[in-house]
Amino acid sequence: MAGVTFSRVRKEFAGFLAVEGLDLTIEEGEFVSLLGPSGCGKTTTLRMLAGLEFPTSGEIRIGDRLVNDVPPGQRDIAMVFQSYALYPHMTVGRNMEYPLKKRGLPKAERKAKVAKAADMLQLTELLDRKPSQLSGGQQQRVALGRALVRDPQVFLLDEPLSNLDAKLRGYMRAELVELHARLGRTMVYVTHDQLEAMTMSNRIAIMLAGDLQQFAPPQEVYRRPANRFVASFIGTPSMNLIDGQLSRSDAGWHFTSPGLTLPVPALRDSAKAGDACLGVRPEHVHLGHGDLQAKVQLVEQTGHENIVVLDVAGGNRLTGRTPSSQVPQMSEAINYRIDSDQVHVFGPGDTGARLNADG
Amino acid sequence: MSRSPQALLERRYARLGLLLIAPTIVVFCAVIVYPLLAAIYLSLFQLYTPTLEGSFVGISNYRDLLARGEFWISLRNTLVWTVGTLSLQIVLGIGMALMLHQAVWFRSLARSLILFPYFVSTVVAVLVWRWLFNDLYGILNHMLIGSGVVDMPVDYLGSMPNAMISMILVGAWKYFPFVVIAVLARLQTIPDALYEAARIDGAGPIARFFDVTLPQLRDVLVVIILLRAIWDFKEFDLIFLLTGGGPVISTQTLPLLVYKEAFALNQMGMAAAYAVVMMAIMLVFMIVYIRQTREKEAS
């Protein structure tokens, strides 16, 4: 078993900076998700770890071994591709056996390993089929099986669930978590789906435009997002972000925006009065009581709760949540209050840092 | 008994369908079925070409032909030529396609240049090659003697096995671009992820060729090999112009034999018999080809 270390890794493609000075240490046996929007560098990072791309500068280590110049086949990694990349002319059994064959394992040992992996993934019945005869979910499991037979130091997964339907995706998420628990191997998982990252990972690395924004456990990322981008990217519905001004008085810090003045929790010493952004999770906007007034713009009933979009003073919009029993009417005037202990304050700009003192 | 409107409509559609395919059927009958039947009919006669007069001889033309050494020599030549030139076309074609598939700066230029031999008229190409091969003024001999590889001019077309080898080489040069184009088109559709998966699975470049590229090319190669086998088997102009079947009949293939019987020896009936036998042999290729395409459609 081994962890993975990226030190000042930089990757440039003909004039385009894909990854910028990445420092990331993944512990042995950890499940880490690389999360971010398209083009954020998460797939490039994974491909550099796989050896399919070479870093322009910096060092990548698997365990203690520097792997910058090691070809993919000798890195002791296995990868599951988004498209599965199963060899179409080989049966399921031969697909799974292939990496073992290339490593010169004797036939009996190969068969035993394939049988074991097939059993673990419920593929035994399908070993003689061709990939084209399988459903998407089955192909996905074969791709996983081909990675599994190798018993590699590190598993790399490149959006493996994105081609599955929602129900199967939920099922496979649980399967992967269980598999990780059983194998205890380091897994690096690339996704643009924050739900996958939140539910499966020990830690999430959130990237934007080649830059690492935050690397922390899911709850930490949710409760204390490092900056405005992370705050907006994590959570559904996403955090309310309101631009305004920060000011300080004897009573403490205050946030002001047209129609809204709110005391905010303690901020860091580095916090300065001036432009800022207030972040409020929808669950901290309480509807039906309080002294603030708004008009209901939209109600989305999801079944177990309602998502309510409010038009508030100053042209801002706020999203709140109500239990399924409390359904506000469209265009209704409603009272609300913001839980000021739970708000986040960010510096100006799209990636303005979080200023709360608890971070 | 009254007909339902649907049945009437279906009948009308069926009639329209027949009408639409009728022109194709008529042309097909005129240019394929009639000549085919006429050739079989002619092969049962002893005929003098200029007058087409003669007498019915039944299957004696076929009996004669099978007893003649010249038929068997020509058949052997045809097979040697077909297998030789086809194998070279395939090997060269795949090799060149793999090279052009790599990202090289001259790729687009090379791709158009590579088609040149296929596009140039056979007559022009063969004349150029005959000049290159010429034992007195040919540039090949000039270069070989100049560089000291040989001290006597090589007779490329007038002796065996040189003539057959030269013919096979020129055939390969002329027709390998067809293989390049077909293989290249297929190569471009193989997903990169397959190669990346193979690299991670520990496959080197050679293993990747045999385990990823070649299986993916299999279908297109079967079609290319069958089509080119049929075309090479009945190749006439290139051989006729390059060696004329010589020296003596050492490079005479079946199409040349048919031509010789029909127009040099004026034996139209015998020529027709040869042609029918050729067709029977090509039918084997045809059946394989049809079965292959049908299987592919079924899957």
Coordinates of N, CA and C in Angstrom, one line a residue, chain A residues 133-291:
Chain A
Q133 N -22.3 -7.3 -25.3 CA -23.5 -8.0 -24.9 C -23.9 -7.6 -23.5
L134 N -23.2 -6.6 -22.9 CA -23.5 -6.3 -21.5 C -24.2 -4.9 -21.4
S135 N -24.9 -4.7 -20.3 CA -25.5 -3.4 -20.0 C -24.4 -2.5 -19.5
G136 N -24.7 -1.2 -19.5 CA -23.7 -0.2 -19.0 C -23.2 -0.5 -17.6
G137 N -24.1 -0.9 -16.7 CA -23.7 -1.2 -15.4 C -22.8 -2.4 -15.3
Q138 N -23.1 -3.4 -16.1 CA -22.2 -4.6 -16.1 C -20.9 -4.2 -16.7
Q139 N -20.8 -3.4 -17.8 CA -19.5 -3.0 -18.3 C -18.7 -2.3 -17.3
Q140 N -19.4 -1.4 -16.5 CA -18.7 -0.7 -15.5 C -18.1 -1.6 -14.5
R141 N -18.8 -2.7 -14.1 CA -18.3 -3.6 -13.1 C -17.1 -4.4 -13.7
V142 N -17.2 -4.7 -15.0 CA -16.0 -5.4 -15.7 C -14.8 -4.5 -15.6
A143 N -15.0 -3.2 -15.9 CA -13.9 -2.3 -15.9 C -13.3 -2.2 -14.5
L144 N -14.1 -2.3 -13.5 CA -13.7 -2.3 -12.1 C -12.9 -3.6 -11.8
G145 N -13.5 -4.7 -12.4 CA -12.9 -6.0 -12.2 C -11.5 -6.1 -12.8
R146 N -11.3 -5.5 -14.0 CA -10.0 -5.5 -14.6 C -9.0 -4.7 -13.7
A147 N -9.5 -3.7 -13.0 CA -8.6 -2.9 -12.1 C -8.3 -3.8 -10.9
L148 N -9.3 -4.4 -10.4 CA -9.3 -5.2 -9.1 C -8.3 -6.4 -9.2
V149 N -8.3 -7.1 -10.3 CA -7.5 -8.3 -10.4 C -6.0 -8.0 -10.1
R150 N -5.6 -6.8 -10.5 CA -4.2 -6.5 -10.3 C -3.8 -6.3 -8.9
D151 N -4.7 -6.0 -8.0 CA -4.4 -5.6 -6.7 C -3.3 -4.5 -6.6
P152 N -3.6 -3.4 -7.3 CA -2.6 -2.3 -7.4 C -2.4 -1.5 -6.1
Q153 N -1.4 -0.7 -6.0 CA -1.2 0.2 -4.9 C -2.3 1.3 -4.8
V154 N -2.6 1.8 -6.0 CA -3.5 2.9 -6.1 C -4.5 2.6 -7.2
F155 N -5.8 2.9 -6.9 CA -6.8 2.8 -7.9 C -7.1 4.2 -8.4
L156 N -7.2 4.4 -9.7 CA -7.6 5.7 -10.3 C -8.9 5.5 -11.0
L157 N -9.8 6.4 -10.7 CA -11.2 6.3 -11.3 C -11.5 7.6 -11.9
D158 N -11.7 7.6 -13.2 CA -12.0 8.8 -14.0 C -13.5 8.9 -14.3
E159 N -14.3 9.6 -13.5 CA -15.7 9.7 -13.7 C -16.4 8.4 -14.0
P160 N -16.1 7.3 -13.3 CA -16.6 6.0 -13.7 C -18.1 5.8 -13.7
L161 N -18.8 6.7 -13.0 CA -20.3 6.5 -12.9 C -21.1 7.4 -13.8
S162 N -20.4 8.3 -14.5 CA -21.1 9.3 -15.2 C -22.0 8.8 -16.4
N163 N -21.7 7.6 -16.9 CA -22.5 7.0 -18.0 C -23.7 6.2 -17.5
L164 N -23.9 6.1 -16.2 CA -24.9 5.2 -15.7 C -26.2 6.1 -15.3
D165 N -27.3 5.4 -15.3 CA -28.5 6.2 -14.9 C -28.5 6.4 -13.4
A166 N -29.4 7.4 -13.0 CA -29.3 7.9 -11.6 C -29.4 6.8 -10.6
K167 N -30.3 5.8 -10.8 CA -30.5 4.8 -9.8 C -29.3 3.9 -9.7
L168 N -28.8 3.5 -10.8 CA -27.6 2.6 -10.8 C -26.4 3.4 -10.2
R169 N -26.4 4.7 -10.5 CA -25.3 5.5 -10.0 C -25.3 5.4 -8.4
G170 N -26.5 5.6 -7.9 CA -26.6 5.6 -6.4 C -26.1 4.2 -5.9
Y171 N -26.5 3.2 -6.6 CA -26.1 1.8 -6.2 C -24.6 1.6 -6.2
M172 N -24.1 2.0 -7.4 CA -22.6 1.8 -7.6 C -21.8 2.6 -6.6
R173 N -22.3 3.8 -6.2 CA -21.6 4.6 -5.2 C -21.4 3.8 -3.9
A174 N -22.5 3.2 -3.5 CA -22.4 2.4 -2.3 C -21.5 1.2 -2.5
E175 N -21.5 0.6 -3.6 CA -20.7 -0.5 -3.9 C -19.2 -0.1 -3.8
L176 N -18.9 1.0 -4.4 CA -17.5 1.5 -4.4 C -17.0 1.8 -3.0
V177 N -17.9 2.4 -2.2 CA -17.5 2.7 -0.8 C -17.2 1.4 -0.1
E178 N -18.1 0.4 -0.3 CA -17.9 -0.9 0.3 C -16.6 -1.5 -0.1
L179 N -16.3 -1.4 -1.4 CA -15.1 -2.0 -2.0 C -13.9 -1.4 -1.4
H180 N -14.0 -0.1 -1.3 CA -12.8 0.6 -0.7 C -12.6 0.2 0.7
A181 N -13.7 0.0 1.5 CA -13.6 -0.4 2.9 C -12.9 -1.8 2.9
R182 N -13.4 -2.7 2.0 CA -12.9 -4.0 2.0 C -11.4 -4.1 1.6
L183 N -11.0 -3.4 0.6 CA -9.7 -3.5 0.0 C -8.7 -2.6 0.8
G184 N -9.2 -1.5 1.3 CA -8.3 -0.6 2.1 C -7.2 0.0 1.2
R185 N -7.4 0.0 -0.1 CA -6.4 0.6 -1.0 C -6.6 2.1 -1.2
T186 N -5.6 2.8 -1.6 CA -5.7 4.2 -1.9 C -6.5 4.3 -3.2
M187 N -7.5 5.2 -3.2 CA -8.3 5.4 -4.4 C -8.4 6.9 -4.7
V188 N -8.1 7.2 -6.0 CA -8.2 8.6 -6.4 C -9.4 8.7 -7.4
Y189 N -10.3 9.5 -7.2 CA -11.6 9.5 -7.9 C -11.8 10.9 -8.5
V190 N -12.0 10.9 -9.8 CA -12.2 12.2 -10.5 C -13.7 12.4 -10.7
T191 N -14.3 13.5 -10.4 CA -15.7 13.7 -10.6 C -16.1 15.1 -10.7
H192 N -17.1 15.4 -11.4 CA -17.6 16.8 -11.4 C -18.9 16.9 -10.6
D193 N -19.3 15.7 -10.0 CA -20.5 15.6 -9.3 C -20.2 15.7 -7.8
Q194 N -20.6 16.8 -7.2 CA -20.3 17.0 -5.8 C -20.9 16.0 -4.8
L195 N -22.1 15.5 -5.3 CA -22.8 14.5 -4.4 C -21.9 13.2 -4.3
E196 N -21.3 12.8 -5.5 CA -20.4 11.6 -5.4 C -19.2 11.9 -4.5
A197 N -18.6 13.1 -4.7 CA -17.5 13.4 -3.9 C -17.8 13.5 -2.4
M198 N -18.9 14.1 -2.1 CA -19.3 14.2 -0.7 C -19.6 12.9 0.0
T199 N -20.3 12.0 -0.8 CA -20.7 10.8 -0.1 C -19.6 9.7 -0.1
M200 N -18.7 9.7 -1.0 CA -17.7 8.6 -1.0 C -16.4 8.9 -0.4
S201 N -16.0 10.2 -0.4 CA -14.5 10.5 -0.1 C -14.2 10.6 1.4
N202 N -12.9 10.3 1.7 CA -12.4 10.7 3.0 C -12.0 12.2 2.9
R203 N -11.5 12.6 1.8 CA -11.2 14.0 1.6 C -11.4 14.4 0.2
I204 N -11.8 15.6 0.0 CA -12.1 16.1 -1.4 C -11.1 17.2 -1.7
A205 N -10.5 17.1 -2.9 CA -9.6 18.2 -3.4 C -10.5 18.9 -4.5
I206 N -10.8 20.2 -4.2 CA -11.6 21.0 -5.1 C -10.7 21.9 -5.9
M207 N -10.8 21.8 -7.2 CA -10.0 22.5 -8.2 C -10.7 23.5 -9.0
L208 N -10.0 24.5 -9.4 CA -10.6 25.5 -10.3 C -9.5 26.0 -11.2
A209 N -9.6 26.0 -12.5 CA -8.7 26.5 -13.4 C -7.2 26.1 -13.1
G210 N -7.0 24.8 -12.8 CA -5.7 24.3 -12.5 C -5.2 24.6 -11.1
D211 N -6.0 25.2 -10.3 CA -5.5 25.6 -9.0 C -6.3 24.8 -7.9
L212 N -5.6 24.3 -6.9 CA -6.3 23.6 -5.8 C -6.9 24.6 -4.9
Q213 N -8.2 24.5 -4.7 CA -8.9 25.5 -3.9 C -9.0 25.1 -2.4
Q214 N -9.3 23.8 -2.2 CA -9.4 23.3 -0.8 C -9.2 21.8 -0.8
F215 N -8.6 21.3 0.2 CA -8.4 19.9 0.3 C -8.7 19.5 1.7
A216 N -9.9 18.9 1.9 CA -10.4 18.7 3.3 C -11.5 17.6 3.3
P217 N -11.8 17.1 4.4 CA -13.0 16.1 4.5 C -14.3 16.8 4.1
P218 N -15.2 16.0 3.6 CA -16.5 16.5 3.0 C -17.2 17.5 4.0
Q219 N -17.3 17.1 5.3 CA -18.0 18.0 6.2 C -17.3 19.3 6.4
E220 N -16.0 19.3 6.4 CA -15.2 20.5 6.5 C -15.4 21.4 5.3
V221 N -15.4 20.8 4.1 CA -15.6 21.5 2.9 C -17.0 22.2 2.9
Y222 N -18.0 21.5 3.5 CA -19.3 22.0 3.5 C -19.5 23.1 4.6
R223 N -18.9 22.8 5.8 CA -19.1 23.8 6.9 C -18.2 25.0 6.8
R224 N -17.0 24.7 6.3 CA -16.0 25.8 6.3 C -15.3 25.9 4.9
P225 N -16.1 26.2 3.9 CA -15.5 26.3 2.5 C -14.4 27.4 2.5
A226 N -13.3 27.0 1.9 CA -12.1 27.9 2.0 C -12.3 29.2 1.3
N227 N -13.2 29.2 0.3 CA -13.4 30.5 -0.5 C -14.8 30.5 -1.1
R228 N -15.1 31.6 -1.8 CA -16.4 31.8 -2.4 C -16.7 30.7 -3.4
F229 N -15.7 30.3 -4.2 CA -15.9 29.3 -5.3 C -16.3 28.0 -4.6
V230 N -15.6 27.5 -3.6 CA -15.9 26.2 -3.0 C -17.3 26.3 -2.4
A231 N -17.6 27.5 -1.8 CA -18.9 27.6 -1.1 C -20.0 27.5 -2.2
S232 N -19.8 28.0 -3.4 CA -20.9 28.0 -4.4 C -20.9 26.6 -5.0
F233 N -19.8 25.9 -5.0 CA -19.7 24.6 -5.8 C -20.3 23.5 -4.9
I234 N -20.2 23.6 -3.6 CA -20.6 22.4 -2.8 C -21.9 22.8 -2.2
G235 N -22.8 21.8 -2.2 CA -24.2 21.9 -1.6 C -25.2 22.1 -2.7
T236 N -26.4 21.4 -2.5 CA -27.5 21.6 -3.4 C -28.8 21.8 -2.5
P237 N -29.6 22.8 -2.8 CA -29.3 24.0 -3.6 C -28.0 24.7 -3.1
S238 N -27.4 25.5 -4.0 CA -26.1 26.0 -3.6 C -26.3 27.2 -2.6
M239 N -25.2 27.6 -2.0 CA -25.2 28.6 -0.9 C -25.7 29.9 -1.5
N240 N -26.4 30.7 -0.8 CA -26.8 32.0 -1.2 C -25.6 32.9 -1.0
L241 N -25.3 33.7 -2.1 CA -24.1 34.6 -2.0 C -24.6 36.0 -2.3
I242 N -24.4 36.9 -1.4 CA -24.9 38.3 -1.5 C -23.7 39.2 -1.4
D243 N -23.5 40.0 -2.5 CA -22.4 41.0 -2.4 C -22.9 42.3 -1.6
G244 N -21.9 42.8 -0.9 CA -22.3 44.0 -0.1 C -21.0 44.6 0.6
Q245 N -21.2 45.2 1.7 CA -20.1 45.9 2.4 C -20.0 45.4 3.8
L246 N -18.7 45.3 4.2 CA -18.4 44.9 5.6 C -18.0 46.1 6.4
S247 N -18.5 46.3 7.6 CA -18.1 47.4 8.4 C -17.9 47.0 9.8
R248 N -17.2 47.8 10.5 CA -16.9 47.4 11.9 C -17.3 48.5 12.9
S249 N -17.9 48.1 14.0 CA -18.3 49.1 15.0 C -17.9 48.5 16.3
D250 N -18.2 49.1 17.4 CA -17.8 48.6 18.7 C -18.5 47.3 19.0
A251 N -19.7 47.1 18.4 CA -20.4 45.9 18.7 C -19.9 44.7 17.9
G252 N -19.0 45.0 16.9 CA -18.5 43.9 16.1 C -18.7 44.2 14.7
W253 N -18.5 43.1 13.8 CA -18.6 43.2 12.4 C -20.1 43.2 11.9
H254 N -20.3 44.0 10.9 CA -21.7 44.0 10.3 C -21.6 43.9 8.8
F255 N -22.5 43.2 8.2 CA -22.6 43.1 6.7 C -23.8 43.9 6.3
T256 N -23.6 44.7 5.3 CA -24.7 45.6 4.8 C -24.8 45.4 3.3
S257 N -26.1 45.2 2.9 CA -26.4 45.2 1.4 C -27.7 45.9 1.3
P258 N -28.1 46.4 0.2 CA -29.4 47.1 0.1 C -30.5 46.3 0.7
G259 N -31.2 46.8 1.8 CA -32.3 46.1 2.4 C -31.9 45.1 3.4
L260 N -30.6 45.0 3.7 CA -30.2 43.9 4.6 C -29.0 44.4 5.4
T261 N -29.2 44.4 6.7 CA -28.0 44.6 7.6 C -28.0 43.5 8.6
L262 N -26.8 42.9 8.8 CA -26.8 41.7 9.6 C -25.5 41.7 10.4
P263 N -25.5 41.4 11.7 CA -24.3 41.2 12.4 C -23.7 39.9 12.0
V264 N -22.4 39.8 11.9 CA -21.7 38.6 11.4 C -20.8 38.1 12.5
P265 N -20.5 36.8 12.6 CA -19.7 36.2 13.6 C -18.2 36.8 13.6
A266 N -17.4 36.4 14.5 CA -16.1 36.9 14.6 C -15.3 36.6 13.3
L267 N -14.5 37.6 12.9 CA -13.7 37.4 11.7 C -12.3 37.4 12.0
R268 N -11.5 37.0 11.1 CA -10.0 37.0 11.3 C -9.5 38.4 11.4
D269 N -8.2 38.4 11.9 CA -7.6 39.7 12.0 C -7.4 40.4 10.7
S270 N -7.2 39.5 9.7 CA -6.9 40.0 8.3 C -8.1 40.7 7.7
A271 N -9.3 40.5 8.2 CA -10.5 41.0 7.6 C -10.5 42.5 7.6
K272 N -10.9 43.1 6.4 CA -10.9 44.6 6.3 C -12.3 45.0 6.0
A273 N -12.7 46.2 6.4 CA -13.9 46.8 6.0 C -13.9 47.1 4.5
G274 N -15.1 47.0 3.9 CA -15.1 47.2 2.4 C -15.9 46.2 1.7
D275 N -15.7 46.0 0.4 CA -16.4 45.0 -0.4 C -16.2 43.6 0.2
A276 N -17.4 42.9 0.2 CA -17.3 41.5 0.8 C -18.5 40.8 0.2
C277 N -18.6 39.5 0.6 CA -19.7 38.7 0.1 C -20.2 37.9 1.3
L278 N -21.5 37.8 1.4 CA -22.1 37.1 2.5 C -22.6 35.7 2.0
G279 N -22.3 34.7 2.7 CA -22.7 33.3 2.2 C -23.7 32.7 3.3
V280 N -24.9 32.3 2.8 CA -25.8 31.7 3.7 C -26.4 30.4 3.1
R281 N -26.2 29.3 3.8 CA -26.8 28.1 3.3 C -28.3 28.1 3.4
P282 N -29.0 27.5 2.4 CA -30.5 27.6 2.4 C -31.1 27.1 3.7
E283 N -30.5 26.2 4.4 CA -31.1 25.7 5.7 C -30.9 26.7 6.8
H284 N -30.2 27.8 6.6 CA -30.0 28.8 7.6 C -30.9 30.0 7.3
V285 N -31.7 29.9 6.2 CA -32.7 30.9 6.0 C -34.1 30.4 6.5
H286 N -34.6 31.0 7.6 CA -35.8 30.4 8.2 C -37.0 31.2 7.8
L287 N -37.9 30.5 7.2 CA -39.1 31.1 6.7 C -40.3 31.0 7.7
G288 N -41.2 32.1 7.6 CA -42.4 32.0 8.4 C -42.3 32.9 9.6
H289 N -41.1 33.2 10.1 CA -41.0 34.1 11.2 C -39.8 34.9 11.0
G290 N -39.6 35.9 12.0 CA -38.5 36.8 11.8 C -38.9 38.2 11.4
D291 N -38.0 39.2 11.3 CA -38.5 40.5 11.0 C -38.1 41.0 9.6

